[in-house]
PDB file of C-alpha atoms in Angstrom:
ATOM      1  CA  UNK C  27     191.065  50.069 -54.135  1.00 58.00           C
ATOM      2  CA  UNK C  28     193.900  47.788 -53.823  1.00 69.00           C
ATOM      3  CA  UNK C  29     194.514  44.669 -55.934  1.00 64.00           C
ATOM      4  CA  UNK C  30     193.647  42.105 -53.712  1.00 65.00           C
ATOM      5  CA  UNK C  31     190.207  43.641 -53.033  1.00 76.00           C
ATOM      6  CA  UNK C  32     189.547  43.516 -56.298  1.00 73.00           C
ATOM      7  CA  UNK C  33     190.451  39.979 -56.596  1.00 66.00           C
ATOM      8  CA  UNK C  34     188.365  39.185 -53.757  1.00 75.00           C
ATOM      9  CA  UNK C  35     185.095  40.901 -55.039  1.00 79.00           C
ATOM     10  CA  UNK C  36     185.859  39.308 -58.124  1.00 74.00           C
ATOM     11  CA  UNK C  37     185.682  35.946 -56.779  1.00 72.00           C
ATOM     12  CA  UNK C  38     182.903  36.069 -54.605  1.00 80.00           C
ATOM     13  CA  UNK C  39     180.974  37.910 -57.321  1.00 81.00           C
ATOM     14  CA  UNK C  40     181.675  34.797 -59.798  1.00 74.00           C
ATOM     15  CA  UNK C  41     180.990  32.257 -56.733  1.00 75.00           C
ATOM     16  CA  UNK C  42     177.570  33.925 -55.623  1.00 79.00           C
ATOM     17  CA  UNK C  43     176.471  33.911 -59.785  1.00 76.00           C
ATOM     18  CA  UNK C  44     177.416  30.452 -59.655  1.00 71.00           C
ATOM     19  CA  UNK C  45     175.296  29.645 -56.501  1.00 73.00           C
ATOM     20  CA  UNK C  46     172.442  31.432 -57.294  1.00 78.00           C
ATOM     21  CA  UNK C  47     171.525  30.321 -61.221  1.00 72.00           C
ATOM     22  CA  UNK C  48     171.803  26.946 -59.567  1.00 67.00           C
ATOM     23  CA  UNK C  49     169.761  27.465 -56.944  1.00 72.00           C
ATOM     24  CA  UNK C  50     167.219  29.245 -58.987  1.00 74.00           C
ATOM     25  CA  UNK C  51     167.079  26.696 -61.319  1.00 65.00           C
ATOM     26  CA  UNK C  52     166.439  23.643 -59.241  1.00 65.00           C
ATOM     27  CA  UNK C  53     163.668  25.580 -57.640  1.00 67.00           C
ATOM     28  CA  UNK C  54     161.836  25.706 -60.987  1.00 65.00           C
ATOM     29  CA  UNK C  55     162.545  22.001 -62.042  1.00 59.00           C
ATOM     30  CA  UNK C  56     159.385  19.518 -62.230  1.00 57.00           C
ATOM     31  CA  UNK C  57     158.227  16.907 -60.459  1.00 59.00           C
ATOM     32  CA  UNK C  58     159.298  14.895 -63.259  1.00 57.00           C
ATOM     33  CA  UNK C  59     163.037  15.576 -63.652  1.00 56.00           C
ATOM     34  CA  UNK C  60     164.974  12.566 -63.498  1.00 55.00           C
ATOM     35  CA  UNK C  61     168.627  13.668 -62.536  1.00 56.00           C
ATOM     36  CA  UNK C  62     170.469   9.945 -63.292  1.00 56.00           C
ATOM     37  CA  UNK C  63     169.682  11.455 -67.373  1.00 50.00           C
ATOM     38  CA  UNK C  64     172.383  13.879 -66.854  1.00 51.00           C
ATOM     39  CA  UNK C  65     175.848  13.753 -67.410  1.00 52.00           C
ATOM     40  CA  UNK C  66     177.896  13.821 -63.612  1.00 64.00           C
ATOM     41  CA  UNK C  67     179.713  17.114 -63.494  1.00 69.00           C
ATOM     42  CA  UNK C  68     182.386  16.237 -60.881  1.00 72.00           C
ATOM     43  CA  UNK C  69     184.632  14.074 -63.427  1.00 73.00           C
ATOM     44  CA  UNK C  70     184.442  16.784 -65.828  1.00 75.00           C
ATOM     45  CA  UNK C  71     184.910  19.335 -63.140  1.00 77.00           C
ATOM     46  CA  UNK C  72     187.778  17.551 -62.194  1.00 78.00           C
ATOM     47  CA  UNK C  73     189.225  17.602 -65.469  1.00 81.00           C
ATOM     48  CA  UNK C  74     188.981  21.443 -66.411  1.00 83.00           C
ATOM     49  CA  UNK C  75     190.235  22.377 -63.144  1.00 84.00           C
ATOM     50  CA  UNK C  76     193.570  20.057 -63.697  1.00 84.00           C
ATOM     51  CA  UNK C  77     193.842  21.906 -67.195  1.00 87.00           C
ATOM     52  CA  UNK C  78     193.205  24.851 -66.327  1.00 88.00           C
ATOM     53  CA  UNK C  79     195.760  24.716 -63.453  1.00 89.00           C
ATOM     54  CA  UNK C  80     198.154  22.965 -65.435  1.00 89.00           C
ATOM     55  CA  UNK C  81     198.382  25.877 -68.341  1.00 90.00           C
ATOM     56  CA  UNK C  82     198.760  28.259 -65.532  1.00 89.00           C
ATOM     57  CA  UNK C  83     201.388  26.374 -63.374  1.00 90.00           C
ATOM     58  CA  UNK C  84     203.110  26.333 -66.798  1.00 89.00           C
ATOM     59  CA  UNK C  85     202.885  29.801 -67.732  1.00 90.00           C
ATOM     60  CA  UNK C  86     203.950  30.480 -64.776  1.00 91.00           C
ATOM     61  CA  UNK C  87     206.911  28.197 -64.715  1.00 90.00           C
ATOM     62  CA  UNK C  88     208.474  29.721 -68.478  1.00 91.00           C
ATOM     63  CA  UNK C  89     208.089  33.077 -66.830  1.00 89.00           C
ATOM     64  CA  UNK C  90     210.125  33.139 -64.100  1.00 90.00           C
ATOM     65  CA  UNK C  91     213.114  31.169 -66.064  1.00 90.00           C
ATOM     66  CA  UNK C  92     212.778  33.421 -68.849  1.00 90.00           C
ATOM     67  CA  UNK C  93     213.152  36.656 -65.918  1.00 89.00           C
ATOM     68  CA  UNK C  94     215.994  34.005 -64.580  1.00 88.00           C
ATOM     69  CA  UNK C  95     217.493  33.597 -68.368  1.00 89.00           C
ATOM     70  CA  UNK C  96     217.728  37.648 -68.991  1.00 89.00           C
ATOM     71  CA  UNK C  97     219.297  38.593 -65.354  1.00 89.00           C
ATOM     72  CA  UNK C  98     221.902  35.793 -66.000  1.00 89.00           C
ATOM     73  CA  UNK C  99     222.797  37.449 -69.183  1.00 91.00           C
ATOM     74  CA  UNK C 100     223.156  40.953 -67.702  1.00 91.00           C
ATOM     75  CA  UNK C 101     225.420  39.455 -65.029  1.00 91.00           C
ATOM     76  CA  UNK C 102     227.619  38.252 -67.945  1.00 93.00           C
ATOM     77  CA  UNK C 103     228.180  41.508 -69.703  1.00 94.00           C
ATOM     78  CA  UNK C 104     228.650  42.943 -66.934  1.00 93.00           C
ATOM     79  CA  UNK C 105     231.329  40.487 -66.081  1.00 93.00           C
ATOM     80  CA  UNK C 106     232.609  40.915 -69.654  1.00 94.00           C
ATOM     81  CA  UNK C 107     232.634  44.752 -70.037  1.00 93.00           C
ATOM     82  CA  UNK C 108     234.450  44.586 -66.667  1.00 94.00           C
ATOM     83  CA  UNK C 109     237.212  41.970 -67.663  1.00 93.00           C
ATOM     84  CA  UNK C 110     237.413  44.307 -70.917  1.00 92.00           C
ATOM     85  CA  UNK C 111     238.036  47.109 -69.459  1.00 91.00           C
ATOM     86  CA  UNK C 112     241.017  45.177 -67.247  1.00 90.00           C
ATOM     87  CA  UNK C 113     242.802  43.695 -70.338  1.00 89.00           C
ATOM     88  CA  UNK C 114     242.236  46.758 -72.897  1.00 86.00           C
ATOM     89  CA  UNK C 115     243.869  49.096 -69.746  1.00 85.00           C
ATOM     90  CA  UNK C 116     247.257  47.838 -70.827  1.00 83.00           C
ATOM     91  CA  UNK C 117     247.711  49.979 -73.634  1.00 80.00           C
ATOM     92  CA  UNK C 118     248.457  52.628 -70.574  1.00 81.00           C
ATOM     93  CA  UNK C 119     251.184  53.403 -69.008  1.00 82.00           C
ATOM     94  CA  UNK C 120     252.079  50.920 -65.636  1.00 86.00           C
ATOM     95  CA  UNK C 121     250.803  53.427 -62.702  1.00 87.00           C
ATOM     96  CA  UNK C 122     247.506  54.083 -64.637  1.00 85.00           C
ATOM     97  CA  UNK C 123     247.291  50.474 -65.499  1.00 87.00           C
ATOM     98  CA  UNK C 124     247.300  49.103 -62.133  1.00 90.00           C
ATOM     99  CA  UNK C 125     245.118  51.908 -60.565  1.00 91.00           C
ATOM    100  CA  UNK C 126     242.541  51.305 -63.430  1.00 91.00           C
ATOM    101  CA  UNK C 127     242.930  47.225 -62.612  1.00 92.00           C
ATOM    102  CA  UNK C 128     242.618  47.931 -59.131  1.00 93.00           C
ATOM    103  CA  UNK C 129     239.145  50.062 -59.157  1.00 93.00           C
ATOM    104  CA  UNK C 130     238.010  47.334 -61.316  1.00 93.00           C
ATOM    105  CA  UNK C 131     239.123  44.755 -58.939  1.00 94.00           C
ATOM    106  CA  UNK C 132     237.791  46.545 -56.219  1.00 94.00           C
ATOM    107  CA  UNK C 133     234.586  46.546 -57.459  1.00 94.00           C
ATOM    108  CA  UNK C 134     234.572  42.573 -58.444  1.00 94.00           C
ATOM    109  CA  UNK C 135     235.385  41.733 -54.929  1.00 93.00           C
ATOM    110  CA  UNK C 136     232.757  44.187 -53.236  1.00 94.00           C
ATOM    111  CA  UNK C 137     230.244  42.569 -55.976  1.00 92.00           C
ATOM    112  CA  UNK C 138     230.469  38.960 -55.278  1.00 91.00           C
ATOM    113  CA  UNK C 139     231.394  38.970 -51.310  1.00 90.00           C
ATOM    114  CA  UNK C 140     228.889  41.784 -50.272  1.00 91.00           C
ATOM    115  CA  UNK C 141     226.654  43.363 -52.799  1.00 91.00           C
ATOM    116  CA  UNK C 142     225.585  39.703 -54.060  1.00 91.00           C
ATOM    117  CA  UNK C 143     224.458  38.990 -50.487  1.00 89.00           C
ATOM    118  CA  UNK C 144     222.589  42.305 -50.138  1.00 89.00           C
ATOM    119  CA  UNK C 145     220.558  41.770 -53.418  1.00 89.00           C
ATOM    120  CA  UNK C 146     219.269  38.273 -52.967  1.00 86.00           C
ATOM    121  CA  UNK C 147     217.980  39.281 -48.936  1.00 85.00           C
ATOM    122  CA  UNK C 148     216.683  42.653 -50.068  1.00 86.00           C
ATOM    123  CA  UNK C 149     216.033  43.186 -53.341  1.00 84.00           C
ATOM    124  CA  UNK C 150     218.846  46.420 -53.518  1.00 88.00           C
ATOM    125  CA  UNK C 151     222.067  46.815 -54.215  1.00 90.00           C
ATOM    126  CA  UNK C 152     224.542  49.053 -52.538  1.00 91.00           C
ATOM    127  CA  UNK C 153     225.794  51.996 -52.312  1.00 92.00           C
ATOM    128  CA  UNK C 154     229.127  51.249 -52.119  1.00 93.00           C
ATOM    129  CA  UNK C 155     229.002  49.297 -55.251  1.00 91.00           C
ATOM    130  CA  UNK C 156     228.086  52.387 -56.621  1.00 92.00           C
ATOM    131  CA  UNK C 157     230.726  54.587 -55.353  1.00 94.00           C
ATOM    132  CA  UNK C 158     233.217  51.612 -56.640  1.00 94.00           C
ATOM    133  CA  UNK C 159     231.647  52.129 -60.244  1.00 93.00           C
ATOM    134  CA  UNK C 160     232.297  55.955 -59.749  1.00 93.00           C
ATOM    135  CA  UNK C 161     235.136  55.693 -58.952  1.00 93.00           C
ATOM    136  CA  UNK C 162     236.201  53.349 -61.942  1.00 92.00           C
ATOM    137  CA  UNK C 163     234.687  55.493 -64.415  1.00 91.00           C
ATOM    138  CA  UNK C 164     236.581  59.076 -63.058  1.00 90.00           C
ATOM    139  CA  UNK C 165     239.604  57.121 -63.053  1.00 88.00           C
ATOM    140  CA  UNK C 166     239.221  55.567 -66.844  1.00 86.00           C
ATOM    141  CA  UNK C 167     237.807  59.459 -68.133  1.00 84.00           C
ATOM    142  CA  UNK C 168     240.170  61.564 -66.551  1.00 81.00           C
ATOM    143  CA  UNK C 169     243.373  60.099 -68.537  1.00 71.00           C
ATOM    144  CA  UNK C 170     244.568  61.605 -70.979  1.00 69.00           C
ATOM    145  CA  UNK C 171     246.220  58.998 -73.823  1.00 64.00           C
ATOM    146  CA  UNK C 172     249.410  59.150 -74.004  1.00 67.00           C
ATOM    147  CA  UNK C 173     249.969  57.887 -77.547  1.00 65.00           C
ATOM    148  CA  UNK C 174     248.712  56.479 -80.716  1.00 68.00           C
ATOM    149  CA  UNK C 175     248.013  52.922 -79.289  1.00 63.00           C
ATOM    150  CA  UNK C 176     246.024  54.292 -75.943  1.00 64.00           C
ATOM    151  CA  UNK C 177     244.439  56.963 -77.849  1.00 68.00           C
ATOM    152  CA  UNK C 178     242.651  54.908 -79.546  1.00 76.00           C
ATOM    153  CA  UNK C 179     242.015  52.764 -76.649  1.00 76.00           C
ATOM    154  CA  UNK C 180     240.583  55.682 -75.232  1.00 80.00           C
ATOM    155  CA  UNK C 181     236.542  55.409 -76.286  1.00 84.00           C
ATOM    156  CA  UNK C 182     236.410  51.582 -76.143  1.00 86.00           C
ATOM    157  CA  UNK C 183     237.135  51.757 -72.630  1.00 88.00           C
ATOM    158  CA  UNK C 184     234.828  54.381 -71.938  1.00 88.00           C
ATOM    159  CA  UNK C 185     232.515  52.463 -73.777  1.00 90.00           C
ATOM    160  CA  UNK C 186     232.552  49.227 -71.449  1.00 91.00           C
ATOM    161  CA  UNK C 187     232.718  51.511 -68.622  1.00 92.00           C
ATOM    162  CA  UNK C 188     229.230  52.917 -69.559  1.00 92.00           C
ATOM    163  CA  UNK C 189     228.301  49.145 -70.480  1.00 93.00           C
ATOM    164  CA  UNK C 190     228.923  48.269 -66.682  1.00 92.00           C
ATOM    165  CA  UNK C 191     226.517  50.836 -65.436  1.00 92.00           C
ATOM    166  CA  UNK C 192     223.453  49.958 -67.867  1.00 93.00           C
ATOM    167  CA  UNK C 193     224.222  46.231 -66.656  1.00 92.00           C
ATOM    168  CA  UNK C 194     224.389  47.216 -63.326  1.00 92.00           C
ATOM    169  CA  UNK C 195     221.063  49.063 -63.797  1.00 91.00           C
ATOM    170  CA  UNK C 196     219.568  46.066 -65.363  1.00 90.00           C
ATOM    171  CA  UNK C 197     220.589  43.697 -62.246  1.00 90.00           C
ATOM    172  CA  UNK C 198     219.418  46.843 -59.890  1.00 88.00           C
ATOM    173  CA  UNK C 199     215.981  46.386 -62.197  1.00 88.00           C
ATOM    174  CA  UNK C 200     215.638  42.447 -61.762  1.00 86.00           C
ATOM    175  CA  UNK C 201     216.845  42.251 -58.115  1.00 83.00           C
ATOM    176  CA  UNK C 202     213.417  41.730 -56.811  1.00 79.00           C
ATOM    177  CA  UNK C 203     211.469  38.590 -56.930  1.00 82.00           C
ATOM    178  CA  UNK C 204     209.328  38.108 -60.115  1.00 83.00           C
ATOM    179  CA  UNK C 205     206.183  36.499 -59.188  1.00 86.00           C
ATOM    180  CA  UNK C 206     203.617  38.872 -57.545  1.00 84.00           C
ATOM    181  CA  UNK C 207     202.034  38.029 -54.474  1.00 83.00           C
ATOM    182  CA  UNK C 208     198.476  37.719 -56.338  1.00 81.00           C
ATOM    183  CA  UNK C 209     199.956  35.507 -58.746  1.00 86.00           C
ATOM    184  CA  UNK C 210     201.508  33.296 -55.701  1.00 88.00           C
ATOM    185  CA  UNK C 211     197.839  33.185 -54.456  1.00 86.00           C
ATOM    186  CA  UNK C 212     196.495  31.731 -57.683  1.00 87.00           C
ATOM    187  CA  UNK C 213     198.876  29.152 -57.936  1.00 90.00           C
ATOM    188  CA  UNK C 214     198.696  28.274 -54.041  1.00 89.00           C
ATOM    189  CA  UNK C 215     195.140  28.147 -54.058  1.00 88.00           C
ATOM    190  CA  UNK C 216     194.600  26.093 -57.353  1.00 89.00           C
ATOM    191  CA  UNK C 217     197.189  23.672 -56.047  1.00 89.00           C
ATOM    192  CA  UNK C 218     194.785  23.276 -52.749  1.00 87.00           C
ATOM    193  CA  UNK C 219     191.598  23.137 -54.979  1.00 86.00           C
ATOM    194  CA  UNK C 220     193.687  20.523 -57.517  1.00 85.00           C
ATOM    195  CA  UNK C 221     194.784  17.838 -54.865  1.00 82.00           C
ATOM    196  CA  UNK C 222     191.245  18.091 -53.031  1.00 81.00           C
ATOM    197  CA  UNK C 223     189.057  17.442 -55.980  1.00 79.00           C
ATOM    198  CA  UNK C 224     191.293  14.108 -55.897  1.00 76.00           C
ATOM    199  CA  UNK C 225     188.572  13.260 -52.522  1.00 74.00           C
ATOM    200  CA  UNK C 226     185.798  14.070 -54.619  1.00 72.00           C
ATOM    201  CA  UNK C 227     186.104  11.062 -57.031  1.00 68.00           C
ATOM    202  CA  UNK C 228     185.660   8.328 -54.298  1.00 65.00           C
ATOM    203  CA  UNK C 229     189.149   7.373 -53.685  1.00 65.00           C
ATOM    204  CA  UNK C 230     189.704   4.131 -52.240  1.00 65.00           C
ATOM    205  CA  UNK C 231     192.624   3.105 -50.028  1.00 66.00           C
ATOM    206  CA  UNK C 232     193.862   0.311 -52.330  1.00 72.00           C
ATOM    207  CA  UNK C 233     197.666   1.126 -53.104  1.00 77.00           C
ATOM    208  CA  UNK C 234     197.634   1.849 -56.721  1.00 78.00           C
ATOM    209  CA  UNK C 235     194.950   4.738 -56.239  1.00 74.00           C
ATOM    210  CA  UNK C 236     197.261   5.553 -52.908  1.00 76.00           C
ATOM    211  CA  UNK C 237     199.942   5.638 -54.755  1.00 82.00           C
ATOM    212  CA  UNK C 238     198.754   7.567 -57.620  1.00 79.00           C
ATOM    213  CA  UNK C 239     197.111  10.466 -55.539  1.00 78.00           C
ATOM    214  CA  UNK C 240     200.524  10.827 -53.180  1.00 81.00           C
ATOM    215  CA  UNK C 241     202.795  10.618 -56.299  1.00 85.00           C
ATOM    216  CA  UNK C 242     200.429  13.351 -58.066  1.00 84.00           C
ATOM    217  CA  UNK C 243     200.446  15.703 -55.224  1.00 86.00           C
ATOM    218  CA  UNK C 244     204.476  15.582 -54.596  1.00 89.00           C
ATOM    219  CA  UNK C 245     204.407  16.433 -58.731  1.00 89.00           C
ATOM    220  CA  UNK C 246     202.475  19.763 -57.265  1.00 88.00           C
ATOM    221  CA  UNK C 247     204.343  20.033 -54.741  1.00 90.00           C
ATOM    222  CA  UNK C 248     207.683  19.919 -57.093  1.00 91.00           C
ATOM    223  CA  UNK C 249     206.309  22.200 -59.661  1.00 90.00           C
ATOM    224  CA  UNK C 250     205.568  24.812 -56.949  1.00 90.00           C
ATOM    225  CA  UNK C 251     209.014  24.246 -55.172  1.00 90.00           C
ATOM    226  CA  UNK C 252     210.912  25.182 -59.283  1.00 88.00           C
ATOM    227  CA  UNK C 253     208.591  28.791 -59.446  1.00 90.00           C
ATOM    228  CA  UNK C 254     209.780  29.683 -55.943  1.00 89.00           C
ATOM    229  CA  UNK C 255     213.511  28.614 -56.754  1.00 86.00           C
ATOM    230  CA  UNK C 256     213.412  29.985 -60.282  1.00 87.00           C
ATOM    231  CA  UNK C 257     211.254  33.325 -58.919  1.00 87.00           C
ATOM    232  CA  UNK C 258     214.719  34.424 -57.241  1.00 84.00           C
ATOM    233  CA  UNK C 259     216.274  35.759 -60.616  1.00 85.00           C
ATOM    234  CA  UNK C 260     219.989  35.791 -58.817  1.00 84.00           C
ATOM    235  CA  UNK C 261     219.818  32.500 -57.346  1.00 78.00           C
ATOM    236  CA  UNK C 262     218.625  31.288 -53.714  1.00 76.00           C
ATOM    237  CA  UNK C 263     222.581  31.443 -52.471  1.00 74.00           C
ATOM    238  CA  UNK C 264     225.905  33.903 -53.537  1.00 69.00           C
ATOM    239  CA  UNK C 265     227.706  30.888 -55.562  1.00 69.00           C
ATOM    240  CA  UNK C 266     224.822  30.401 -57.707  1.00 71.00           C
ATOM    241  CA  UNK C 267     224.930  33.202 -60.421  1.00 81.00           C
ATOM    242  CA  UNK C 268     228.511  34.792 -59.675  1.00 85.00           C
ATOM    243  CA  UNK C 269     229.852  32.351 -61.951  1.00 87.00           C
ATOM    244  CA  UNK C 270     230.504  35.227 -64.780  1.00 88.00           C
ATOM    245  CA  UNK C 271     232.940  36.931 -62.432  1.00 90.00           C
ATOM    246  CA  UNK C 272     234.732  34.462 -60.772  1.00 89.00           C
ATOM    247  CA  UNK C 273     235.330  33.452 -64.091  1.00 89.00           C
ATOM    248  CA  UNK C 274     236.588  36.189 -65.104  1.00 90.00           C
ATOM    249  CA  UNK C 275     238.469  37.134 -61.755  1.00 88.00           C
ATOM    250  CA  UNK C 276     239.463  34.579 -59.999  1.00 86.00           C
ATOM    251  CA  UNK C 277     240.803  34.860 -56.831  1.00 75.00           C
TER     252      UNK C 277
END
């Protein structure tokens, strides 16, 4: 059974409970039950629902920027183990040198003008991008140091090199959107049920209560609009987490 038929048992299940205690118990209430004695339940309805929706919303909110917080930070030591790897390769000689800041070149540019792309429309990165990486790491293992001064340059490259790939698994890892569709759902459908209890407490068309109920629902509105922008962990468009390598590489 699939998630959202669970959901949707579960909420028709709580909504028929609901219905039918009430039913049954205003079929067993006297003659002389005098309704105005109670308490009206819409206000405090009202209330709990904003609460409760507001704590959600919220949760919901600190989420996705703290998914947003951790993918930024792989993208930046990845950037660094990269731009490590480029500056610690001159203790080689020239031709190595160049061929070792070329791969890692190489894979900068294929990062930020195609695999970036690639990841925020799909969710994937490439394959290329991992060829590049490959590539990078043959050409860093394969040479044998030459002296005193690359030998023991040797293992600290190697070990950025390795440092690359984990971060590149990590940004494979968070390349997806965070927010799950049945999450979405809640916070669509509380935002619907939040704004409409607004018609439930007799609104009048006088412009401070007009005001107040359009001002309140763009606030919805904007805190749904930051979970969607902040639920793309890699930004919305290329320029706006590539920051670490442009940096690093400009071009």
């Amino acid at each position: 059974m699939s998630e959202w038929m669970v959901l949707l048992i579960a909420m028709a299940a709580a909504c028929a409970v609901v219905l039918a205690i009430t039913v049954l118990k205003e079929r067993r209430v006297g003659e002389d039950y005098d309704p105005s004695e109670t308490p009206d339940v819409i206000e405090y309805m009202t209330m709990m629902v904003g609460v409760v929706y507001a704590i959600v919303l919220g949760l919901a909110i600190a989420g996705v920027w703290e998914a947003r917080g951790a993918a930024q930070d792989g993208v930046r030591l990845e950037a660094q183990a990269l731009f490590e790897v480029s500056e610690r390769a001159g203790a080689y000689p020239a031709l190595v040198r160049d061929r070792i800041r070329a791969d890692v070149r190489a894979y900068v540019d294929h990062v930020v003008e195609t695999e970036w792309r690639v990841m925020i429309d799909k969710g994937e990165l490439t394959d290329r991008g991992d060829e590049l990486l490959r590539e990078l790491r043959r050409e860093v293992t394969r040479q044998l140091p030459p002296g005193e001064v690359a030998a023991q340059t040797y293992q600290p490259l190697v070990d950025r090199v390795a440092a690359v790939a984990d971060a590149r698994g990590a940004r494979e890892q968070s390349a997806g959107p965070t927010m799950p569709g049945v999450v979405w759902f809640g916070l669509v459908l509380g935002a619907v049920l939040t704004v409409g209890l607004i018609f439930t407490l007799q609104i009048r068309r006088s412009a401070r209560e007009l005001m107040l109920a359009g001002l309140f629902s763009m606030l919805i509105a904007f805190l749904l609009f930051l979970v969607w922008d902040f639920d793309a962990p890699f930004g919305r468009s290329v320029g706006d987490t590539t920051g670490p390598f442009t940096d690093l590489f400009p071009t």
